[in-house]
Amino acid sequence: MHDAPLPPWPGRRLDDLMAELDSECAWLLATAVLPAEVVRRNREIAEAALRPWTPVFIHGDLQITHVFVDDDRVTGVIDWSEAAPGDAMFDLAILTLGHEERLHDLLAGYGADMDRDVIRAWWSLRSLVASRWLIAHGFDPDAPGCEFDVLRARMREA
């Protein structure tokens, strides 16, 4: 997928990602749904994702529920609504979000040299910016393995 030609529409701009991260962190702090130190530390970690990258065709929401597998073969991928030029490591991060133990195997199969710290930064960034939406739409980011667990796991690494 990441070798496919780029689509003609633009991807997310770094400035927009930074603004969204700032806004969502401010909301998390104002509502105190997470301890301030968890938000602050993950905001620092997320900075590593906010760097120039060579754009590739990305799915944009490549979570495991969007990938169909039969035995060891991918048979389908759904929900292409966020596909755009972007950072390949974002897709890899979303695919392993909440499943950190699978990162090594994914990278071994992916075959390219990927920066694990940037993937972890995307875990933090995605978890910080998705939490408000999840709460507003009736999902629980504090359920086991979900966004708040991902953010707390980054604290254990610190």
mmCIF file of C-alpha atoms in Angstrom:
data_model
loop_
_atom_site.group_PDB
_atom_site.id
_atom_site.type_symbol
_atom_site.label_atom_id
_atom_site.label_comp_id
_atom_site.label_asym_id
_atom_site.label_seq_id
_atom_site.Cartn_x
_atom_site.Cartn_y
_atom_site.Cartn_z
ATOM 1 C CA MET A 1 0.000 0.000 0.000
ATOM 2 C CA HIS A 2 2.735 2.476 0.905
ATOM 3 C CA ASP A 3 4.303 1.903 -2.523
ATOM 4 C CA ALA A 4 1.103 2.901 -4.361
ATOM 5 C CA PRO A 5 1.035 6.210 -6.249
ATOM 6 C CA LEU A 6 0.058 9.231 -4.193
ATOM 7 C CA PRO A 7 -3.553 10.354 -4.531
ATOM 8 C CA PRO A 8 -4.170 13.803 -6.035
ATOM 9 C CA TRP A 9 -5.649 15.267 -2.829
ATOM 10 C CA PRO A 10 -3.488 16.701 -0.036
ATOM 11 C CA GLY A 11 -2.661 15.003 3.232
ATOM 12 C CA ARG A 12 -2.606 16.529 6.689
ATOM 13 C CA ARG A 13 -0.207 19.424 7.146
ATOM 14 C CA LEU A 14 2.228 19.541 10.059
ATOM 15 C CA ASP A 15 0.835 22.911 11.170
ATOM 16 C CA ASP A 16 -2.674 21.457 11.328
ATOM 17 C CA LEU A 17 -1.487 18.434 13.306
ATOM 18 C CA MET A 18 0.321 20.695 15.779
ATOM 19 C CA ALA A 19 -2.737 22.912 16.214
ATOM 20 C CA GLU A 20 -4.985 19.880 16.759
ATOM 21 C CA LEU A 21 -2.555 18.431 19.303
ATOM 22 C CA ASP A 22 -2.418 21.747 21.179
ATOM 23 C CA SER A 23 -6.209 22.051 21.210
ATOM 24 C CA GLU A 24 -6.865 18.490 22.338
ATOM 25 C CA CYS A 25 -4.209 18.628 25.070
ATOM 26 C CA ALA A 26 -5.766 21.863 26.346
ATOM 27 C CA TRP A 27 -9.163 20.119 26.475
ATOM 28 C CA LEU A 28 -7.714 17.089 28.284
ATOM 29 C CA LEU A 29 -6.099 19.363 30.867
ATOM 30 C CA ALA A 30 -9.212 21.527 31.296
ATOM 31 C CA THR A 31 -11.507 18.535 31.806
ATOM 32 C CA ALA A 32 -8.984 16.585 33.927
ATOM 33 C CA VAL A 33 -10.021 13.268 32.364
ATOM 34 C CA LEU A 34 -6.352 12.294 32.682
ATOM 35 C CA PRO A 35 -3.696 13.420 35.153
ATOM 36 C CA ALA A 36 -1.878 16.517 33.905
ATOM 37 C CA GLU A 37 1.478 14.731 34.019
ATOM 38 C CA VAL A 38 0.206 12.009 31.642
ATOM 39 C CA VAL A 39 -0.983 14.652 29.165
ATOM 40 C CA ARG A 40 2.200 16.721 29.497
ATOM 41 C CA ARG A 41 4.586 13.775 29.082
ATOM 42 C CA ASN A 42 2.718 12.319 26.117
ATOM 43 C CA ARG A 43 2.595 15.754 24.501
ATOM 44 C CA GLU A 44 6.401 15.783 24.732
ATOM 45 C CA ILE A 45 6.630 12.269 23.255
ATOM 46 C CA ALA A 46 4.242 13.217 20.425
ATOM 47 C CA GLU A 47 6.662 15.936 19.272
ATOM 48 C CA ALA A 48 8.841 13.269 17.621
ATOM 49 C CA ALA A 49 6.033 12.521 15.122
ATOM 50 C CA LEU A 50 5.804 16.182 14.108
ATOM 51 C CA ARG A 51 8.707 16.257 11.700
ATOM 52 C CA PRO A 52 8.960 16.336 7.916
ATOM 53 C CA TRP A 53 8.394 12.972 6.223
ATOM 54 C CA THR A 54 8.405 11.693 2.681
ATOM 55 C CA PRO A 55 4.712 11.273 1.865
ATOM 56 C CA VAL A 56 3.415 7.872 0.860
ATOM 57 C CA PHE A 57 -0.109 6.634 0.219
ATOM 58 C CA ILE A 58 -1.527 5.843 3.679
ATOM 59 C CA HIS A 59 -4.822 4.327 4.787
ATOM 60 C CA GLY A 60 -5.090 6.907 7.561
ATOM 61 C CA ASP A 61 -7.057 4.687 9.978
ATOM 62 C CA LEU A 62 -5.384 1.304 9.635
ATOM 63 C CA GLN A 63 -6.661 -0.233 12.856
ATOM 64 C CA ILE A 64 -6.912 -3.998 13.207
ATOM 65 C CA THR A 65 -10.717 -3.904 12.892
ATOM 66 C CA HIS A 66 -10.280 -2.563 9.348
ATOM 67 C CA VAL A 67 -8.027 -5.409 8.194
ATOM 68 C CA PHE A 68 -9.440 -8.815 7.288
ATOM 69 C CA VAL A 69 -7.087 -11.797 7.474
ATOM 70 C CA ASP A 70 -7.533 -15.454 6.552
ATOM 71 C CA ASP A 71 -4.747 -17.540 8.076
ATOM 72 C CA ASP A 72 -1.653 -15.397 7.374
ATOM 73 C CA ARG A 73 -3.036 -13.619 4.308
ATOM 74 C CA VAL A 74 -4.682 -10.206 4.215
ATOM 75 C CA THR A 75 -7.951 -10.625 2.331
ATOM 76 C CA GLY A 76 -9.340 -7.125 2.627
ATOM 77 C CA VAL A 77 -9.023 -3.646 4.084
ATOM 78 C CA ILE A 78 -12.049 -1.417 4.694
ATOM 79 C CA ASP A 79 -12.772 2.239 5.528
ATOM 80 C CA TRP A 80 -10.563 4.200 3.180
ATOM 81 C CA SER A 81 -12.193 7.532 4.106
ATOM 82 C CA GLU A 82 -8.958 8.923 5.576
ATOM 83 C CA ALA A 83 -6.615 7.713 2.843
ATOM 84 C CA ALA A 84 -4.205 10.448 1.775
ATOM 85 C CA PRO A 85 -0.529 11.245 1.379
ATOM 86 C CA GLY A 86 1.100 10.895 4.778
ATOM 87 C CA ASP A 87 3.679 9.276 7.009
ATOM 88 C CA ALA A 88 3.936 5.476 6.647
ATOM 89 C CA MET A 89 4.822 5.254 10.325
ATOM 90 C CA PHE A 90 1.387 6.676 11.175
ATOM 91 C CA ASP A 91 -0.307 3.653 9.587
ATOM 92 C CA LEU A 92 2.065 1.292 11.387
ATOM 93 C CA ALA A 93 1.371 3.078 14.669
ATOM 94 C CA ILE A 94 -2.394 2.856 14.276
ATOM 95 C CA LEU A 95 -2.158 -0.820 13.360
ATOM 96 C CA THR A 96 -0.232 -1.556 16.571
ATOM 97 C CA LEU A 97 -1.989 0.936 18.878
ATOM 98 C CA GLY A 98 -2.802 -0.948 22.066
ATOM 99 C CA HIS A 99 -0.858 -3.961 20.773
ATOM 100 C CA GLU A 100 2.703 -2.859 21.419
ATOM 101 C CA GLU A 101 3.842 -6.451 21.747
ATOM 102 C CA ARG A 102 3.185 -6.838 17.996
ATOM 103 C CA LEU A 103 5.385 -3.953 16.860
ATOM 104 C CA HIS A 104 8.536 -6.059 16.468
ATOM 105 C CA ASP A 105 6.740 -8.646 14.308
ATOM 106 C CA LEU A 106 5.048 -5.969 12.211
ATOM 107 C CA LEU A 107 8.327 -4.201 11.523
ATOM 108 C CA ALA A 108 10.053 -7.492 10.705
ATOM 109 C CA GLY A 109 7.364 -8.229 8.124
ATOM 110 C CA TYR A 110 7.198 -4.658 6.828
ATOM 111 C CA GLY A 111 10.804 -4.857 5.748
ATOM 112 C CA ALA A 112 11.716 -1.174 5.785
ATOM 113 C CA ASP A 113 13.847 0.620 8.316
ATOM 114 C CA MET A 114 11.328 2.360 10.580
ATOM 115 C CA ASP A 115 11.984 4.507 13.637
ATOM 116 C CA ARG A 116 10.336 2.890 16.681
ATOM 117 C CA ASP A 117 10.461 6.166 18.621
ATOM 118 C CA VAL A 118 8.480 7.922 15.892
ATOM 119 C CA ILE A 119 5.915 5.108 15.890
ATOM 120 C CA ARG A 120 5.618 5.455 19.666
ATOM 121 C CA ALA A 121 5.248 9.219 19.182
ATOM 122 C CA TRP A 122 2.349 8.576 16.798
ATOM 123 C CA TRP A 123 0.791 6.320 19.499
ATOM 124 C CA SER A 124 0.875 9.266 21.907
ATOM 125 C CA LEU A 125 -0.305 11.807 19.371
ATOM 126 C CA ARG A 126 -3.186 9.662 18.115
ATOM 127 C CA SER A 127 -4.296 8.797 21.655
ATOM 128 C CA LEU A 128 -4.219 12.423 22.779
ATOM 129 C CA VAL A 129 -6.169 13.772 19.812
ATOM 130 C CA ALA A 130 -8.747 10.945 19.612
ATOM 131 C CA SER A 131 -9.823 10.875 23.254
ATOM 132 C CA ARG A 132 -12.334 13.739 23.162
ATOM 133 C CA TRP A 133 -14.015 12.347 20.019
ATOM 134 C CA LEU A 134 -14.239 8.895 21.565
ATOM 135 C CA ILE A 135 -15.812 10.247 24.759
ATOM 136 C CA ALA A 136 -18.255 12.448 22.829
ATOM 137 C CA HIS A 137 -19.388 9.468 20.743
ATOM 138 C CA GLY A 138 -19.938 7.047 23.623
ATOM 139 C CA PHE A 139 -16.675 5.126 23.466
ATOM 140 C CA ASP A 140 -14.488 4.570 26.517
ATOM 141 C CA PRO A 141 -10.836 5.527 25.943
ATOM 142 C CA ASP A 142 -10.148 4.199 29.449
ATOM 143 C CA ALA A 143 -11.157 0.624 28.586
ATOM 144 C CA PRO A 144 -8.293 -1.892 28.798
ATOM 145 C CA GLY A 145 -5.937 -1.569 25.824
ATOM 146 C CA CYS A 146 -7.462 1.702 24.642
ATOM 147 C CA GLU A 147 -6.086 5.239 24.356
ATOM 148 C CA PHE A 148 -5.674 6.008 28.065
ATOM 149 C CA ASP A 149 -3.789 2.722 28.571
ATOM 150 C CA VAL A 150 -1.522 3.651 25.654
ATOM 151 C CA LEU A 151 -0.830 7.046 27.258
ATOM 152 C CA ARG A 152 -0.159 5.513 30.690
ATOM 153 C CA ALA A 153 2.206 2.972 29.080
ATOM 154 C CA ARG A 154 4.340 5.827 27.767
ATOM 155 C CA MET A 155 4.699 7.011 31.391
ATOM 156 C CA ARG A 156 6.126 3.630 32.416
ATOM 157 C CA GLU A 157 8.814 4.065 29.725
ATOM 158 C CA ALA A 158 9.805 7.522 30.942
#
